[in-house]
Amino acid sequence: MPWDEAATMPTLTSSATGTLASEQTAARTPSGPGVRQYEHGEAWVVVATGEYDMGSITPLREALHTAAKQYAKVVLDASAVTFADSTFLNVLLLTHQSGTLRVVAPSPQVRRICEITGVDSVLEIRRTVEEAASS
């Protein structure tokens, strides 16, 4: 299909939510990114899972931004992040500048990108949520 025909193709949306049908499918994909949150003592814990890049970072960015405005200490459990790029690092650094951010048990991919860029010397990295929330 020529590129100029693609622009005229209809967009499928859900009548109930108005979101793109492809976005709904992506949200249900097991390998897609996910964010869970909970309070642990006086800290707010955000658990990130899946892959994070420019196209998938929004839920994590919003969760960390909101948490940093409401809690003195934010803990990011990054143990289940399977891919992270500079967009992910940027969100971490912005959250760190907004308040106290601790990164817990970064996956090998997250640890590697932090080491390569030197971000591991800026962020506080802990082994467990308990350790991060209490320090």
XYZ file of N, CA, C and O in Angstrom, residues 41-128:
352
model
N 4.812 1.612 54.219
C 5.263 2.537 55.251
C 4.962 3.962 54.807
O 3.835 4.278 54.440
N 5.985 4.801 54.802
C 5.813 6.184 54.358
C 6.245 6.385 52.907
O 6.323 7.517 52.428
N 6.521 5.305 52.213
C 6.957 5.389 50.815
C 5.854 4.902 49.885
O 4.987 4.124 50.274
N 5.910 5.366 48.654
C 5.002 4.889 47.609
C 5.831 4.020 46.673
O 6.875 4.441 46.180
N 5.363 2.806 46.441
C 6.095 1.849 45.610
C 5.403 1.731 44.254
O 4.191 1.537 44.182
N 6.195 1.854 43.206
C 5.725 1.663 41.832
C 6.470 0.451 41.290
O 7.701 0.415 41.326
N 5.720 -0.530 40.822
C 6.307 -1.748 40.270
C 6.128 -1.691 38.754
O 4.999 -1.668 38.259
N 7.234 -1.633 38.031
C 7.197 -1.545 36.569
C 7.530 -2.911 35.974
O 8.471 -3.573 36.420
N 6.753 -3.323 34.982
C 7.026 -4.578 34.287
C 6.968 -4.355 32.786
O 6.238 -3.495 32.312
N 7.762 -5.118 32.046
C 7.719 -5.059 30.592
C 8.755 -4.136 29.987
O 9.790 -3.857 30.590
N 8.444 -3.663 28.794
C 9.371 -2.851 27.998
C 8.963 -1.382 28.032
O 7.786 -1.065 27.882
N 9.967 -0.502 28.182
C 9.695 0.937 28.231
C 10.543 1.676 27.217
O 11.765 1.602 27.231
N 9.841 2.390 26.353
C 10.461 3.273 25.376
C 9.520 4.456 25.176
O 8.553 4.624 25.933
N 9.766 5.271 24.173
C 8.969 6.474 23.953
C 7.485 6.154 23.777
O 6.627 6.898 24.231
N 7.174 5.041 23.177
C 5.794 4.693 22.915
C 5.051 4.071 24.085
O 3.829 3.999 24.074
N 5.768 3.640 25.104
C 5.112 2.929 26.205
C 5.369 3.534 27.583
O 4.899 3.001 28.577
N 6.078 4.633 27.654
C 6.521 5.178 28.937
C 5.434 5.928 29.707
O 5.526 6.089 30.924
N 4.371 6.373 29.047
C 3.390 7.263 29.676
C 2.829 6.761 31.001
O 2.829 7.512 31.978
N 2.344 5.521 31.117
C 1.805 5.100 32.419
C 2.837 5.156 33.554
O 2.517 5.571 34.669
N 4.061 4.772 33.268
C 5.107 4.816 34.287
C 5.449 6.260 34.632
O 5.583 6.614 35.805
N 5.601 7.104 33.627
C 5.915 8.520 33.858
C 4.840 9.169 34.732
O 5.148 9.867 35.698
N 3.583 8.925 34.417
C 2.487 9.505 35.190
C 2.468 8.987 36.624
O 2.253 9.744 37.567
N 2.705 7.690 36.796
C 2.711 7.110 38.140
C 3.833 7.704 38.992
O 3.611 8.085 40.151
N 5.024 7.804 38.431
C 6.150 8.352 39.187
C 5.975 9.840 39.453
O 6.285 10.328 40.552
N 5.473 10.578 38.476
C 5.245 12.020 38.642
C 4.239 12.283 39.764
O 4.470 13.112 40.646
N 3.135 11.568 39.738
C 2.105 11.727 40.765
C 2.641 11.332 42.133
O 2.417 12.029 43.128
N 3.353 10.228 42.202
C 3.903 9.759 43.475
C 4.893 10.762 44.054
O 4.880 11.031 45.261
N 5.748 11.340 43.211
C 6.751 12.295 43.680
C 6.111 13.561 44.240
O 6.676 14.205 45.132
N 4.934 13.910 43.739
C 4.234 15.099 44.252
C 3.556 14.811 45.592
O 3.354 15.720 46.383
N 3.217 13.550 45.854
C 2.438 13.213 47.039
C 3.239 12.555 48.160
O 2.802 12.562 49.305
N 4.386 11.979 47.846
C 5.162 11.238 48.842
C 6.598 11.746 48.880
O 7.175 12.080 47.845
N 7.156 11.757 50.079
C 8.546 12.188 50.232
C 9.514 11.162 49.652
O 10.604 11.513 49.211
N 9.089 9.890 49.639
C 9.967 8.835 49.144
C 9.208 7.963 48.147
O 8.126 7.455 48.442
N 9.799 7.801 46.956
C 9.221 6.961 45.910
C 10.193 5.826 45.635
O 11.399 6.046 45.484
N 9.649 4.616 45.578
C 10.460 3.420 45.327
C 9.994 2.809 44.014
O 8.809 2.564 43.834
N 10.926 2.593 43.106
C 10.611 1.940 41.837
C 11.196 0.533 41.846
O 12.413 0.358 41.904
N 10.321 -0.455 41.797
C 10.758 -1.844 41.673
C 10.935 -2.104 40.181
O 9.966 -2.199 39.434
N 12.184 -2.196 39.737
C 12.500 -2.367 38.322
C 12.977 -3.779 38.000
O 13.587 -4.007 36.957
N 12.643 -4.725 38.849
C 13.142 -6.088 38.662
C 12.521 -6.800 37.467
O 13.104 -7.734 36.934
N 11.344 -6.361 37.024
C 10.672 -7.036 35.905
C 10.652 -6.192 34.633
O 9.877 -6.457 33.720
N 11.522 -5.199 34.556
C 11.632 -4.402 33.334
C 12.512 -5.176 32.363
O 13.658 -5.490 32.656
N 11.951 -5.493 31.190
C 12.677 -6.317 30.221
C 13.422 -5.503 29.167
O 14.302 -6.020 28.497
N 13.060 -4.235 29.020
C 13.765 -3.342 28.096
C 13.578 -1.930 28.592
O 12.493 -1.546 29.027
N 14.641 -1.138 28.524
C 14.584 0.263 28.908
C 15.541 1.053 28.026
O 16.654 0.606 27.770
N 15.080 2.200 27.564
C 15.954 3.044 26.751
C 16.137 4.401 27.435
O 15.825 4.558 28.622
N 16.627 5.385 26.696
C 16.900 6.698 27.272
C 15.638 7.385 27.774
O 15.698 8.192 28.709
N 14.491 7.066 27.211
C 13.232 7.637 27.689
C 12.984 7.190 29.126
O 12.591 7.992 29.979
N 13.212 5.939 29.406
C 13.071 5.385 30.750
C 14.028 6.087 31.708
O 13.629 6.515 32.802
N 15.296 6.217 31.305
C 16.278 6.885 32.158
C 15.897 8.328 32.429
O 16.057 8.827 33.544
N 15.393 9.012 31.421
C 14.977 10.399 31.586
C 13.884 10.515 32.642
O 13.921 11.410 33.493
N 12.913 9.616 32.614
C 11.837 9.623 33.609
C 12.401 9.393 35.008
O 11.999 10.056 35.968
N 13.338 8.477 35.126
C 13.948 8.224 36.439
C 14.678 9.458 36.952
O 14.552 9.826 38.124
N 15.438 10.107 36.081
C 16.189 11.289 36.497
C 15.264 12.449 36.861
O 15.517 13.167 37.842
N 14.199 12.641 36.112
C 13.239 13.699 36.439
C 12.554 13.432 37.770
O 12.347 14.354 38.570
N 12.228 12.183 38.027
C 11.616 11.823 39.310
C 12.617 12.040 40.443
O 12.264 12.571 41.501
N 13.858 11.673 40.222
C 14.922 11.864 41.209
C 15.083 13.356 41.549
O 15.272 13.709 42.712
N 14.979 14.210 40.553
C 15.095 15.653 40.783
C 13.891 16.218 41.537
O 14.009 17.215 42.236
N 12.741 15.550 41.418
C 11.519 16.017 42.075
C 11.455 15.631 43.544
O 10.692 16.213 44.305
N 12.191 14.614 43.937
C 12.134 14.130 45.311
C 13.085 12.984 45.506
O 14.074 12.857 44.787
N 12.764 12.133 46.444
C 13.617 10.988 46.742
C 13.129 9.775 45.965
O 12.013 9.314 46.168
N 13.962 9.283 45.070
C 13.655 8.083 44.299
C 14.688 7.016 44.614
O 15.888 7.282 44.584
N 14.182 5.834 44.913
C 15.060 4.685 45.097
C 14.655 3.622 44.080
O 13.468 3.346 43.915
N 15.619 3.047 43.397
C 15.365 1.995 42.417
C 15.725 0.661 43.059
O 16.820 0.506 43.608
N 14.787 -0.276 43.001
C 14.967 -1.571 43.663
C 15.216 -2.668 42.636
O 14.506 -2.765 41.635
N 16.216 -3.480 42.916
C 16.512 -4.701 42.165
C 16.383 -4.531 40.656
O 15.630 -5.255 40.010
N 17.116 -3.586 40.075
C 16.979 -3.400 38.627
C 17.328 -4.677 37.861
O 18.268 -5.384 38.221
N 16.549 -4.943 36.834
C 16.807 -6.102 35.981
C 18.169 -5.925 35.307
O 18.723 -4.822 35.298
N 18.722 -6.986 34.752
C 20.017 -6.856 34.064
C 20.011 -5.773 32.983
O 20.990 -5.049 32.824
N 18.900 -5.635 32.263
C 18.823 -4.621 31.207
C 18.873 -3.214 31.801
O 19.566 -2.338 31.290
N 18.133 -2.999 32.872
C 18.121 -1.680 33.518
C 19.475 -1.395 34.160
O 20.015 -0.295 34.019
N 20.026 -2.383 34.828
C 21.341 -2.189 35.451
C 22.388 -1.823 34.395
O 23.196 -0.916 34.588
N 22.353 -2.505 33.267
C 23.346 -2.251 32.208
C 23.235 -0.839 31.643
O 24.238 -0.149 31.497
N 22.017 -0.376 31.351
C 21.867 0.967 30.793
C 22.232 2.032 31.833
O 22.776 3.081 31.484
N 21.990 1.741 33.094
C 22.390 2.677 34.150
C 23.914 2.744 34.274
O 24.483 3.823 34.458
N 24.569 1.593 34.163
C 26.024 1.549 34.232
C 26.660 2.251 33.038
O 27.608 3.029 33.190
N 26.158 1.974 31.836
C 26.728 2.559 30.615
C 26.638 4.078 30.634
O 27.565 4.773 30.230
N 25.520 4.599 31.129
C 25.284 6.050 31.110
C 25.774 6.767 32.361
O 25.810 7.994 32.397
N 26.139 6.011 33.384
C 26.582 6.628 34.631
C 25.445 7.001 35.569
O 25.673 7.575 36.631
N 24.227 6.674 35.207
C 23.061 6.992 36.030
C 23.109 6.232 37.358
O 22.591 6.704 38.367
N 23.783 5.091 37.376
C 23.876 4.315 38.615
C 24.632 5.065 39.712
O 24.468 4.774 40.891
N 25.438 6.062 39.340
C 26.134 6.863 40.349
C 25.269 8.021 40.845
O 25.618 8.672 41.831
N 24.150 8.273 40.188
C 23.243 9.356 40.568
C 22.060 8.822 41.367
O 21.683 9.388 42.399
N 21.486 7.732 40.913
C 20.311 7.151 41.562
C 20.717 6.260 42.730
O 21.794 5.666 42.724
N 19.827 6.160 43.702
C 20.040 5.256 44.820
C 19.425 3.911 44.460
O 18.227 3.824 44.216
N 20.261 2.883 44.403
C 19.805 1.544 44.026
C 19.880 0.648 45.252
O 20.903 0.609 45.940
N 18.774 -0.041 45.518
C 18.675 -0.914 46.686
C 18.303 -2.323 46.252
O 17.822 -2.536 45.147
N 18.491 -3.297 47.148
C 18.183 -4.692 46.828
C 16.716 -5.035 47.001
O 16.175 -5.846 46.259
N 16.068 -4.475 48.036
C 14.681 -4.839 48.336
C 13.827 -3.597 48.557
O 14.344 -2.519 48.876
